[in-house]
Coordinates of C-alpha atoms and ligand atoms in Angstrom, one line a residue:
X684 CA 280.0 -115.9 52.2
X685 CA 280.2 -112.2 51.2
X686 CA 279.7 -110.8 54.6
X687 CA 282.4 -111.2 57.2
X688 CA 281.3 -113.1 60.3
X689 CA 281.7 -111.1 63.4
X690 CA 283.0 -112.7 66.6
X691 CA 280.8 -112.1 69.7
X692 CA 278.5 -113.8 72.1
X693 CA 275.7 -115.9 70.9
X694 CA 272.5 -114.1 71.5
X695 CA 268.8 -114.6 70.8
X696 CA 267.6 -111.5 69.0
X697 CA 264.1 -112.3 67.9
X698 CA 263.0 -111.4 64.5
X699 CA 260.6 -108.6 65.4
X700 CA 257.6 -107.4 63.5
X701 CA 258.7 -103.9 63.4
X702 CA 262.1 -102.3 63.2
X703 CA 262.2 -101.0 66.7
X704 CA 261.8 -104.3 68.4
X705 CA 264.6 -106.7 68.4
X706 CA 264.1 -108.5 71.7
X707 CA 262.7 -111.6 73.0
X708 CA 260.8 -110.8 76.2
X709 CA 258.5 -113.6 77.3
X710 CA 255.3 -112.5 79.0
X711 CA 255.5 -112.6 82.8
X712 CA 252.2 -113.3 84.5
X713 CA 252.5 -114.9 88.0
X714 CA 253.7 -113.0 91.0
X715 CA 256.7 -115.3 91.1
X716 CA 257.6 -114.4 87.5
X717 CA 257.1 -110.8 88.1
X718 CA 259.5 -110.9 91.0
X719 CA 262.1 -112.8 88.9
X720 CA 264.6 -110.1 88.0
X721 CA 266.1 -112.4 85.3
X722 CA 269.5 -111.9 86.9
X723 CA 270.8 -115.5 86.6
X724 CA 274.3 -114.7 85.4
X725 CA 276.8 -111.9 86.2
X726 CA 276.0 -109.9 83.1
X727 CA 272.2 -110.3 83.9
X728 CA 272.6 -108.6 87.3
X729 CA 274.3 -105.7 85.5
X730 CA 271.4 -105.5 83.1
X731 CA 268.8 -105.7 85.9
X732 CA 270.8 -103.0 87.8
X733 CA 270.6 -100.8 84.7
X734 CA 266.8 -101.3 84.8
X735 CA 266.7 -100.0 88.4
X736 CA 268.8 -97.0 87.3
X737 CA 266.4 -96.4 84.4
X738 CA 263.4 -96.5 86.7
X739 CA 265.1 -94.0 88.9
X740 CA 265.6 -91.7 85.9
X741 CA 262.0 -92.1 84.8
X742 CA 260.7 -91.3 88.3
X743 CA 262.9 -88.2 88.3
X744 CA 261.3 -87.0 85.1
X745 CA 257.8 -88.2 85.9
X746 CA 257.4 -88.2 89.7
X747 CA 254.0 -89.8 89.5
X748 CA 255.1 -92.7 87.3
X749 CA 253.8 -96.1 88.3
X750 CA 256.3 -98.9 88.0
X751 CA 255.6 -102.3 86.5
X752 CA 258.6 -104.7 86.4
X753 CA 262.2 -104.3 85.1
X754 CA 263.9 -107.6 84.5
X755 CA 267.1 -108.5 82.7
X756 CA 266.4 -110.3 79.3
X757 CA 268.5 -111.7 76.6
X758 CA 270.9 -109.0 75.4
X759 CA 269.5 -106.3 77.7
X760 CA 266.8 -105.2 80.0
X761 CA 263.5 -103.4 80.1
X762 CA 261.2 -101.6 82.6
X763 CA 257.5 -101.1 82.2
X764 CA 255.9 -97.8 83.3
X765 CA 252.5 -96.2 83.5
X766 CA 253.1 -92.6 82.5
X767 CA 250.8 -89.6 81.9
X768 CA 251.7 -89.4 78.2
X769 CA 253.5 -91.3 75.5
X770 CA 257.3 -91.1 75.7
X771 CA 259.1 -89.1 72.9
X772 CA 262.7 -89.5 71.7
X773 CA 263.5 -86.3 73.7
X774 CA 262.3 -88.1 76.9
X775 CA 264.6 -91.1 76.1
X776 CA 267.6 -88.6 75.7
X777 CA 266.7 -87.1 79.1
X778 CA 266.4 -90.5 80.7
X779 CA 269.7 -91.5 79.2
X780 CA 271.4 -88.4 80.7
X781 CA 269.9 -89.1 84.2
X782 CA 271.1 -92.6 84.0
X783 CA 274.7 -91.4 83.2
X784 CA 274.5 -89.1 86.2
X785 CA 273.4 -92.0 88.5
X786 CA 276.2 -94.2 87.3
X787 CA 278.7 -91.4 87.8
X788 CA 277.4 -90.9 91.3
X789 CA 278.3 -94.6 92.0
X790 CA 275.4 -95.2 94.4
X791 CA 275.8 -98.5 96.3
X792 CA 272.9 -101.1 95.9
X793 CA 271.7 -101.9 99.4
X794 CA 269.4 -104.8 100.1
X795 CA 266.7 -104.3 102.8
X796 CA 264.2 -106.6 104.3
X797 CA 260.8 -105.4 105.5
X798 CA 257.9 -107.2 107.2
X799 CA 255.2 -107.8 104.7
X800 CA 252.7 -105.3 106.0
X801 CA 255.2 -102.5 106.2
X802 CA 256.3 -103.2 102.6
X803 CA 252.7 -103.2 101.4
X804 CA 251.9 -100.0 103.3
X805 CA 255.0 -98.4 101.8
X806 CA 254.1 -99.3 98.2
X807 CA 250.5 -98.2 98.7
X808 CA 251.7 -94.8 100.2
X809 CA 253.8 -94.3 97.2
X810 CA 250.9 -95.0 94.9
X811 CA 252.7 -98.0 93.3
X812 CA 249.5 -100.0 92.6
X813 CA 251.3 -102.7 90.5
X814 CA 253.8 -103.4 93.3
X815 CA 250.8 -103.6 95.7
X816 CA 249.2 -106.1 93.4
X817 CA 252.3 -108.3 93.3
X818 CA 252.4 -108.2 97.1
X819 CA 248.7 -109.1 97.4
X820 CA 249.2 -112.0 95.1
X821 CA 252.1 -113.3 97.2
X822 CA 250.0 -112.9 100.4
X823 CA 247.1 -114.8 98.7
X824 CA 249.4 -117.6 97.6
X825 CA 250.9 -117.9 101.1
X826 CA 247.4 -118.0 102.6
X827 CA 246.3 -120.7 100.2
X828 CA 249.4 -122.8 101.1
X829 CA 248.8 -122.2 104.8
X830 CA 252.1 -120.4 105.1
X831 CA 253.1 -117.2 107.0
X832 CA 253.4 -114.0 105.0
X833 CA 256.7 -113.7 103.3
X834 CA 259.4 -111.2 104.4
X835 CA 259.9 -108.8 101.5
X836 CA 263.1 -107.5 100.1
X837 CA 263.9 -104.2 98.6
X838 CA 267.0 -102.9 96.8
X839 CA 267.9 -99.2 97.3
X840 CA 270.4 -97.1 95.4
X841 CA 270.6 -93.3 95.9
X842 CA 267.0 -91.9 95.9
X843 CA 265.4 -95.1 94.4
X844 CA 264.0 -98.1 96.1
X845 CA 262.3 -101.1 94.4
X846 CA 260.6 -104.3 95.5
X847 CA 263.1 -106.8 94.3
X848 CA 264.8 -110.1 95.0
X849 CA 268.0 -109.1 93.3
X850 CA 270.7 -109.8 92.8
X851 CA 272.4 -106.5 91.9
X852 CA 275.8 -105.2 91.4
X853 CA 277.6 -103.6 94.4
X854 CA 277.1 -100.1 93.0
X855 CA 275.7 -98.2 90.0
X856 CA 279.3 -97.2 89.0
X857 CA 279.9 -100.8 87.9
X858 CA 277.2 -100.6 85.2
X859 CA 278.9 -100.8 81.8
X860 CA 278.3 -99.0 78.5
X861 CA 274.6 -98.9 77.8
X862 CA 272.1 -97.7 75.2
X863 CA 268.4 -97.2 75.3
X864 CA 266.9 -98.8 72.3
X865 CA 263.1 -98.6 71.9
X866 CA 259.8 -98.0 73.6
X867 CA 256.9 -100.4 73.0
X868 CA 253.5 -101.0 74.5
X869 CA 253.2 -104.0 76.9
X870 CA 250.1 -105.2 78.7
X871 CA 250.5 -105.5 82.4
X872 CA 251.1 -109.3 83.1
X873 CA 250.8 -109.9 79.4
X874 CA 246.9 -109.7 79.6
X875 CA 245.0 -107.7 77.0
X876 CA 242.4 -106.9 79.6
X877 CA 244.9 -105.1 81.8
X878 CA 246.4 -101.6 81.2
X879 CA 248.9 -101.1 78.5
X880 CA 252.2 -99.9 79.9
X881 CA 255.1 -98.2 78.2
X882 CA 258.1 -100.5 78.0
X883 CA 261.6 -99.0 77.6
X884 CA 264.2 -101.4 76.2
X885 CA 267.8 -101.0 76.8
X886 CA 271.0 -102.9 76.4
X887 CA 274.2 -102.9 78.5
X888 CA 277.5 -104.7 78.1
X889 CA 280.7 -105.1 80.0
X890 CA 282.8 -103.3 77.4
X891 CA 282.2 -100.7 74.7
X892 CA 283.4 -103.2 72.1
X893 CA 280.7 -105.7 73.2
X894 CA 278.1 -102.9 73.0
X895 CA 279.3 -101.9 69.5
X896 CA 279.1 -105.5 68.4
X897 CA 275.6 -105.9 69.7
X898 CA 274.5 -102.7 68.0
X899 CA 276.1 -103.9 64.7
X900 CA 274.3 -107.2 64.9
X901 CA 271.1 -105.5 65.6
X902 CA 271.4 -103.1 62.6
X903 CA 272.6 -106.0 60.5
X904 CA 269.6 -108.1 61.5
X905 CA 267.3 -105.3 60.3
X906 CA 269.1 -105.1 57.0
X907 CA 269.1 -108.8 56.5
X908 CA 265.4 -109.2 57.3
X909 CA 264.4 -111.9 54.9
X910 CA 261.0 -110.3 54.1
X911 CA 262.8 -107.2 52.8
X912 CA 265.5 -109.1 51.0
X913 CA 262.9 -111.5 49.6
X914 CA 261.2 -108.5 47.9
X915 CA 264.5 -106.8 46.9
X916 CA 265.9 -110.0 45.4
X917 CA 262.6 -110.9 43.8
X918 CA 262.4 -114.3 45.6
X919 CA 259.0 -114.3 47.2
X920 CA 256.2 -112.1 48.5
X921 CA 253.3 -112.2 50.9
X922 CA 249.7 -111.1 50.2
X923 CA 246.7 -110.8 52.5
X924 CA 244.7 -113.2 50.4
X925 CA 246.7 -116.0 52.0
X926 CA 248.2 -115.0 55.3
X927 CA 251.2 -117.0 56.4
X928 CA 251.9 -118.5 52.9
X929 CA 254.6 -117.3 50.5
X930 CA 254.0 -116.5 46.9
X931 CA 257.2 -117.9 45.3
X932 CA 258.6 -115.8 42.4
X933 CA 260.6 -117.6 39.7
X934 CA 264.0 -116.9 41.4
X935 CA 262.8 -117.9 44.8
X936 CA 261.3 -121.1 43.5
X937 CA 264.6 -121.9 41.7
X938 CA 266.3 -121.6 45.1
X939 CA 263.6 -123.7 46.7
X940 CA 263.8 -126.5 44.1
X941 CA 267.6 -126.4 44.2
X942 CA 267.6 -127.1 47.9
X943 CA 265.0 -129.8 47.6
X944 CA 266.8 -131.5 44.8
X945 CA 270.1 -131.5 46.7
X946 CA 268.3 -133.3 49.6
X947 CA 266.7 -135.7 47.1
X948 CA 270.2 -136.6 46.0
X949 CA 271.1 -137.6 49.5
X950 CA 267.8 -139.5 49.7
X951 CA 268.4 -141.4 46.5
X952 CA 271.9 -142.3 47.5
X953 CA 270.6 -143.5 50.9
X954 CA 267.8 -145.6 49.5
X955 CA 264.8 -143.5 50.3
X956 CA 261.7 -143.8 48.2
X957 CA 259.5 -140.7 47.7
X958 CA 255.8 -140.9 48.2
X959 CA 253.0 -138.3 48.0
X960 CA 249.8 -138.5 50.0
X961 CA 246.7 -136.4 50.0
X962 CA 246.7 -133.0 51.8
X963 CA 243.0 -133.2 52.6
X964 CA 242.3 -136.0 55.0
X965 CA 239.2 -137.2 56.9
X966 CA 238.8 -136.5 60.6
X967 CA 238.8 -140.2 61.4
X968 CA 242.5 -140.4 60.6
X969 CA 243.3 -137.7 63.1
X970 CA 241.1 -139.4 65.7
X971 CA 243.2 -142.5 65.3
X972 CA 246.5 -140.6 65.4
X973 CA 245.4 -138.6 68.5
X974 CA 245.7 -135.3 66.7
X975 CA 242.0 -134.7 66.8
X976 CA 242.0 -134.7 70.5
X977 CA 245.3 -132.7 71.0
X978 CA 245.8 -130.7 67.9
X979 CA 242.5 -129.9 66.3
X980 CA 242.7 -126.2 67.1
X981 CA 245.8 -126.0 64.9
X982 CA 244.2 -127.6 61.9
X983 CA 242.2 -126.1 59.1
X984 CA 238.9 -128.0 58.8
X985 CA 237.0 -128.4 55.6
X986 CA 233.4 -129.7 55.3
X987 CA 232.2 -131.7 52.4
X988 CA 229.0 -133.8 52.1
X989 CA 228.5 -133.5 55.8
X990 CA 231.9 -134.9 56.6
X991 CA 234.8 -133.1 58.2
X992 CA 238.2 -133.2 56.6
X993 CA 241.4 -131.4 57.6
X994 CA 244.3 -130.0 55.6
X995 CA 247.1 -132.2 57.0
X996 CA 249.4 -130.5 59.6
X997 CA 251.9 -133.3 59.2
X998 CA 252.6 -136.3 56.9
X999 CA 253.2 -138.9 59.6
X1000 CA 249.9 -140.9 59.8
X1001 CA 249.4 -141.2 56.0
X1002 CA 252.8 -142.8 55.5
X1003 CA 251.5 -145.8 57.5
X1004 CA 248.9 -146.5 54.7
X1005 CA 251.8 -147.1 52.3
X1006 CA 253.6 -149.2 54.9
X1007 CA 250.5 -151.4 55.3
X1008 CA 249.8 -151.6 51.6
X1009 CA 251.5 -154.9 51.6
X1010 CA 252.9 -157.5 54.0
X1011 CA 256.3 -156.4 55.2
X1012 CA 259.1 -158.8 56.2
X1013 CA 262.2 -158.2 58.2
X1014 CA 264.1 -158.1 54.8
X1015 CA 262.1 -155.1 53.6
X1016 CA 263.4 -152.9 56.5
X1017 CA 264.6 -150.2 56.7
X1018 CA 261.8 -148.8 54.5
X1019 CA 262.6 -145.1 54.0
X1020 CA 259.6 -143.2 52.8
X1021 CA 260.2 -139.5 52.0
X1022 CA 257.5 -137.0 51.3
X1023 CA 257.5 -133.3 50.3
X1024 CA 253.9 -133.0 51.4
X1025 CA 252.1 -129.7 51.6
X1026 CA 251.3 -128.9 55.2
X1027 CA 249.0 -126.4 56.9
X1028 CA 248.9 -125.3 60.5
X1029 CA 246.4 -122.8 61.7
X1030 CA 248.7 -120.4 63.5
X1031 CA 247.1 -117.2 64.8
X1032 CA 247.5 -114.4 62.2
X1033 CA 249.1 -112.2 64.9
X1034 CA 252.1 -114.5 65.2
X1035 CA 252.7 -115.0 61.5
X1036 CA 256.1 -113.6 60.4
X1037 CA 257.6 -113.9 56.9
X1038 CA 258.9 -117.4 56.2
X1039 CA 259.8 -118.2 59.8
X1040 CA 256.2 -118.4 61.1
X1041 CA 253.9 -119.6 58.4
X1042 CA 250.6 -121.5 57.9
X1043 CA 251.6 -123.2 54.7
X1044 CA 254.9 -125.1 54.4
X1045 CA 256.7 -128.2 53.1
X1046 CA 259.3 -130.1 55.0
X1047 CA 262.0 -132.5 53.8
X1048 CA 260.1 -135.1 55.7
X1049 CA 260.7 -138.9 55.9
X1050 CA 259.4 -141.8 57.9
X1051 CA 261.9 -144.5 58.2
X1052 CA 260.5 -147.9 59.3
X1053 CA 263.2 -150.1 60.9
X1054 CA 263.6 -153.1 63.1
X1055 CA 264.7 -152.4 66.7
X1056 CA 268.2 -153.8 65.9
X1057 CA 268.5 -151.3 63.1
X1058 CA 268.0 -148.1 65.1
X1059 CA 271.7 -147.5 65.7
X1060 CA 272.8 -147.9 62.1
X1061 CA 269.9 -145.7 61.0
X1062 CA 270.8 -142.9 63.4
X1063 CA 274.4 -143.1 62.3
X1064 CA 273.2 -142.6 58.7
X1065 CA 271.1 -139.7 59.7
X1066 CA 274.0 -138.0 61.5
X1067 CA 275.9 -138.3 58.2
X1068 CA 273.0 -136.7 56.3
X1069 CA 273.0 -133.8 58.8
X1070 CA 276.8 -133.3 58.5
X1071 CA 276.6 -133.4 54.7
X1072 CA 273.6 -131.1 54.2
X1073 CA 274.7 -128.4 56.6
X1074 CA 278.2 -128.4 55.1
X1075 CA 276.6 -127.1 51.9
X1076 CA 276.0 -123.9 53.7
X1077 CA 279.2 -123.8 55.8
X1078 CA 277.1 -124.4 58.9
X1079 CA 278.0 -126.5 61.9
X1080 CA 274.8 -127.6 63.5
X1081 CA 274.3 -128.2 67.2
X1082 CA 272.1 -131.0 68.3
X1083 CA 269.8 -131.1 71.3
X1084 CA 268.8 -134.5 72.6
X1085 CA 265.4 -134.4 74.3
X1086 CA 264.7 -137.4 76.6
X1087 CA 261.5 -138.9 78.0
X1088 CA 259.0 -136.4 79.4
X1089 CA 256.9 -137.2 82.4
X1090 CA 253.7 -137.8 80.4
X1091 CA 255.4 -140.1 78.0
X1092 CA 253.5 -142.9 76.2
X1093 CA 254.9 -146.4 76.3
X1094 CA 257.2 -148.6 78.4
X1095 CA 260.0 -146.9 80.4
X1096 CA 262.4 -149.7 79.7
X1097 CA 261.9 -149.3 75.9
X1098 CA 262.4 -145.5 76.2
X1099 CA 265.7 -146.1 78.2
X1100 CA 266.9 -148.6 75.6
X1101 CA 266.1 -146.2 72.7
X1102 CA 267.7 -143.3 74.4
X1103 CA 270.9 -145.2 75.2
X1104 CA 271.2 -146.1 71.5
X1105 CA 270.6 -142.5 70.4
X1106 CA 273.1 -141.1 73.0
X1107 CA 275.8 -143.6 71.8
X1108 CA 275.3 -142.5 68.2
X1109 CA 275.3 -138.8 69.2
X1110 CA 278.7 -139.4 70.9
X1111 CA 280.1 -141.2 67.9
X1112 CA 278.9 -138.6 65.4
X1113 CA 281.4 -136.0 66.5
X1114 CA 278.7 -133.4 66.2
X1115 CA 278.2 -131.0 69.1
X1116 CA 275.2 -131.9 71.2
X1117 CA 273.6 -131.1 74.5
X1118 CA 271.0 -133.0 76.5
X1119 CA 267.6 -131.5 77.5
X1120 CA 266.1 -133.8 80.0
X1121 CA 262.4 -134.5 79.6
X1122 CA 262.2 -132.5 76.4
X1123 CA 261.3 -135.4 74.1
X1124 CA 258.0 -135.7 72.3
X1125 CA 255.4 -137.5 74.4
X1126 CA 255.7 -140.5 72.0
X1127 CA 259.5 -140.4 71.2
X1128 CA 262.9 -139.2 72.2
X1129 CA 264.1 -136.6 69.7
X1130 CA 267.2 -134.9 68.4
X1131 CA 266.6 -131.2 67.4
X1132 CA 268.9 -129.6 64.9
X1133 CA 269.9 -126.0 65.6
X1134 CA 272.2 -123.6 63.8
X1135 CA 273.9 -120.4 64.8
X1136 CA 273.8 -117.8 62.0
X1137 CA 276.3 -115.2 60.9
X1138 CA 274.8 -112.8 63.5
X1139 CA 275.1 -115.3 66.4
X1140 CA 271.4 -116.0 66.5
X1141 CA 270.3 -119.6 67.1
X1142 CA 267.6 -121.1 65.0
X1143 CA 265.9 -124.5 65.3
X1144 CA 265.6 -126.1 61.9
X1145 CA 264.6 -129.8 62.0
X1146 CA 264.0 -132.8 64.3
X1147 CA 264.6 -136.5 64.3
X1148 CA 262.3 -138.7 66.5
X1149 CA 262.6 -142.4 67.2
X1150 CA 259.0 -143.4 67.7
X1151 CA 258.1 -146.8 69.0
X1152 CA 254.6 -145.9 70.1
X1153 CA 252.6 -143.4 68.0
X1154 CA 252.8 -144.7 64.5
X1155 CA 253.7 -148.4 65.2
X1156 CA 251.1 -149.0 67.9
X1157 CA 248.3 -146.6 67.0
X1158 CA 248.4 -147.7 63.4
X1159 CA 249.0 -151.3 64.2
X1160 CA 252.1 -151.7 62.1
X1161 CA 254.0 -155.0 62.0
X1162 CA 256.5 -157.0 60.0
X1163 CA 257.3 -160.8 59.9
X1164 CA 260.6 -161.7 61.5
X1165 CA 263.0 -164.5 60.6
X1166 CA 260.9 -166.9 62.7
X1167 CA 257.6 -166.0 61.0
X1168 CA 256.4 -164.0 64.0
X1169 CA 254.7 -160.6 63.9
X1170 CA 256.9 -157.8 65.3
X1171 CA 256.5 -154.0 65.7
X1172 CA 258.7 -151.9 63.6
X1173 CA 260.2 -148.6 64.9
X1174 CA 259.2 -145.4 63.0
X1175 CA 261.9 -142.7 62.7
X1176 CA 260.4 -139.3 61.9
X1177 CA 263.2 -137.4 60.1
X1178 CA 263.7 -134.0 58.6
X1179 CA 267.1 -132.4 57.9
X1180 CA 266.3 -128.9 56.7
X1181 CA 262.9 -129.0 58.4
X1182 CA 260.4 -126.6 56.8
X1183 CA 261.9 -125.4 53.5
X1184 CA 260.2 -122.1 54.0
X1185 CA 261.7 -121.5 57.3
X1186 CA 265.1 -122.8 56.2
X1187 CA 265.2 -120.4 53.3
X1188 CA 264.2 -117.6 55.6
X1189 CA 267.1 -118.4 57.9
X1190 CA 269.5 -118.8 55.0
X1191 CA 268.5 -115.6 53.4
X1192 CA 269.4 -113.7 56.7
X1193 CA 272.5 -115.8 57.3
X1194 CA 273.9 -115.0 53.9
X1195 CA 272.3 -111.6 53.6
X1196 CA 270.9 -112.8 50.3
X1197 CA 274.3 -113.7 48.9
X1198 CA 273.6 -117.4 48.6
X1199 CA 276.5 -119.8 47.9
X1200 CA 277.2 -120.3 44.2
X1201 CA 275.7 -123.8 44.0
X1202 CA 272.2 -122.7 45.1
X1203 CA 272.1 -119.1 44.0
X1204 CA 268.9 -118.4 42.1
X1205 CA 270.9 -116.7 39.3
X1206 CA 274.4 -118.2 39.3
X1207 CA 275.9 -116.1 36.5
X1208 CA 274.9 -112.9 34.8
X1209 CA 276.2 -112.4 31.2
X1210 CA 277.0 -108.8 30.7
X1211 CA 277.4 -107.7 27.0
X1212 CA 279.3 -104.4 26.9
X1213 CA 277.5 -103.1 23.8
X1214 CA 274.4 -104.1 21.7
X1215 CA 276.5 -106.0 19.2
X1216 CA 277.6 -108.3 22.1
X1217 CA 274.1 -109.3 23.1
X1218 CA 273.7 -112.1 20.6
X1219 CA 277.0 -113.7 21.4
X1220 CA 276.1 -113.2 25.1
X1221 CA 272.9 -115.3 24.5
X1222 CA 275.1 -117.9 22.8
X1223 CA 277.4 -118.0 25.8
X1224 CA 274.4 -118.3 28.2
X1225 CA 273.3 -121.3 26.2
X1226 CA 276.7 -122.9 26.6
X1227 CA 276.5 -122.3 30.4
X1228 CA 272.9 -123.5 30.6
X1229 CA 273.9 -126.6 28.7
X1230 CA 276.0 -127.5 31.8
X1231 CA 272.9 -127.0 34.1
X1232 CA 273.8 -123.5 35.3
X1233 CA 271.2 -120.9 36.0
X1234 CA 272.2 -117.9 33.8
X1235 CA 270.7 -114.6 32.7
X1236 CA 271.8 -112.1 30.1
X1237 CA 271.5 -108.4 30.9
X1238 CA 270.5 -107.2 27.4
X1239 CA 269.3 -103.8 28.7
X1240 CA 270.9 -100.7 27.1
X1241 CA 272.5 -99.6 30.4
X1242 CA 276.2 -99.1 30.6
X1243 CA 278.5 -101.9 31.7
X1244 CA 279.2 -100.4 35.1
X1245 CA 275.5 -100.1 35.8
X1246 CA 275.0 -103.7 34.8
X1247 CA 277.7 -104.8 37.1
X1248 CA 276.3 -102.7 39.9
X1249 CA 272.8 -104.2 39.4
X1250 CA 274.2 -107.8 39.4
X1251 CA 276.1 -107.0 42.6
X1252 CA 273.0 -105.6 44.2
X1253 CA 271.1 -108.8 43.2
X1254 CA 274.0 -110.7 44.8
X1255 CA 274.7 -112.7 41.6
X1256 CA 277.9 -114.7 42.4
X1257 CA 279.5 -114.6 38.9
X1258 CA 279.4 -111.8 36.2
X1259 CA 280.6 -112.8 32.8
X1260 CA 281.6 -109.7 30.7
X1261 CA 281.8 -109.7 26.9
X1262 CA 283.3 -107.1 24.6
X1263 CA 284.8 -107.2 21.1
X1264 CA 288.0 -108.9 22.1
X1265 CA 286.1 -111.6 24.1
X1266 CA 283.5 -112.3 21.4
X1267 CA 286.2 -112.6 18.8
X1268 CA 288.2 -115.1 20.8
X1269 CA 285.2 -116.8 22.4
X1270 CA 286.6 -115.9 25.8
X1271 CA 285.1 -113.9 28.7
X1272 CA 286.2 -111.6 31.5
X1273 CA 284.9 -113.1 34.8
X1274 CA 284.2 -111.0 37.8
X1275 CA 283.1 -112.6 41.1
X1276 CA 280.7 -111.2 43.7
X1277 CA 283.7 -110.9 46.1
X1278 CA 285.5 -108.6 43.6
X1279 CA 288.1 -111.1 42.2
X1280 CA 288.6 -111.0 38.5
X1281 CA 289.9 -113.2 35.8
X1282 CA 290.5 -112.3 32.1
X1283 CA 290.5 -114.4 29.0
X1284 CA 288.6 -117.5 30.1
X1285 CA 287.4 -119.7 27.3
X1286 CA 283.7 -120.4 27.2
X1287 CA 283.8 -124.1 27.4
X1288 CA 286.4 -124.0 30.1
X1289 CA 284.3 -121.5 32.1
X1290 CA 281.2 -123.7 31.7
X1291 CA 283.1 -126.8 32.9
X1292 CA 284.6 -125.1 35.9
X1293 CA 281.4 -123.5 37.0
X1294 CA 279.5 -126.7 36.6
X1295 CA 282.1 -128.5 38.8
X1296 CA 281.9 -125.7 41.4
X1297 CA 278.1 -126.1 41.5
X1298 CA 278.2 -129.8 41.8
X1299 CA 280.8 -129.7 44.6
X1300 CA 278.5 -127.5 46.7
X1301 CA 281.4 -125.6 48.2
X1302 CA 280.5 -122.5 50.2
Ligands
ZN593 ZN1 266.1 -105.4 91.4
ZN594 ZN1 256.4 -137.7 61.3

């Protein structure tokens, strides 16, 4: 990896649509959510305390400001305000200065209780209409439940008081180093029909070092934005004629195919058989699978000859046609059917984002049909696939085991049995995992694969589900056991990368475009020093290509230093430089992306070594 990985806390910085927003702030709608200060851990209460101090500063500058809410969020805090005019950068500087003054004054945070009617009268007298609305909602809820009006709590510090459940720090002086980051519009209660408030985002940390690291990660995330890198490295582009679908340029498509082919190697070794089923499928299939009822809004529908078809949003049901194409016996199982099918999901155009939120994608999907007594061995095999595939990128995945949800289909005892097998295999795998109770699919317990990238951001990539209900029962699958009886197989839905589009988006940001040698779109750039070295350069490229390497020759008339700089900018891992001495002796000067150099390497030797390096998929 070219970029040094920084230590620091894991954080969830969302990939934002514009450069100023790098936060995940889920909409809060109900009165309960509005009162939740998000202060669930010690650092959170510092963040929420900073939000109060920010509101104090805003009120000092805009005495008539109306306050929305100001919770702690991942990596920071915000507060929403209704103000007479849009905030400017100068305003933020003034708010920042006021906050520093409040922190220097070390005002204690004091909790106060007030009877409901007094609290409401106070908020109304101060013109805080949004606070009044929250209180009225709480009163309505209490009335509906036949309960007494709640006692309300306020927190005060210095001249400021806010309706709040806390918790807070003991005093403003305990607030650590902070930075105001951005202003964005936010609808009150997340509803487009309500007023648009101005939301100020800030971040605060216990130490200056933590703050600096966070700011570095944030800047780095902007630089690594895969949409920008995708354009700069000529990998892919997006066009409004097909929102949410990538146009793959030659280099990006090489990367795509290299990743897919590496997974195909695992699949070949493990006895998968690849299938391909139609992307356009009749409505009746989705009625049978249950998707028509639950998932129709997410499907693209197509009419033909008075019939309704859909672009498939997943491959699952169609694989059952191949399973049922002949009589299956216990000896045929496991039957591992992989498919790189083209999938479409009708995501709202507003949520589409580069490769990570798309409408059109392909997954390294497989449906593995096994006997119940084969589940354990198959999960063990899949754990090995995960370990191997993620090691190609130097990534250590974390798994999340989602167990039976309340609305699950099928027999509880069967769920328990399946979950016990999966849990035992997770333990044996040696991979890190956590359990998320009731987070399984409604038809299957599942194992989600997550990775943490070089910036400490967590990404979900793929999922494995052990399905004993949806495909086996709804599609009436069976096999003949040793005694000649019909038995239900188990269907394991499996992906290791997940969506190739999303995976490439994540990898692009993780590596900042400097992909490992084995999968780099251009692995080596041949750099002839002068015109007379171009022909020999092409010959050398031929030698390297003969070993399956992806090689280009920079035959432009730029100077050598420019060619090297360009190859560096394009994050090409290996530069092979040819001058008179090299051409004469059929050797080359080799320069790596990390700056290391080697002189006098023979062409055949170079080709053999690079081919070996590519095949070993070391990072
Ligand atoms: Zn508070
Ligand atoms: Zn599936």
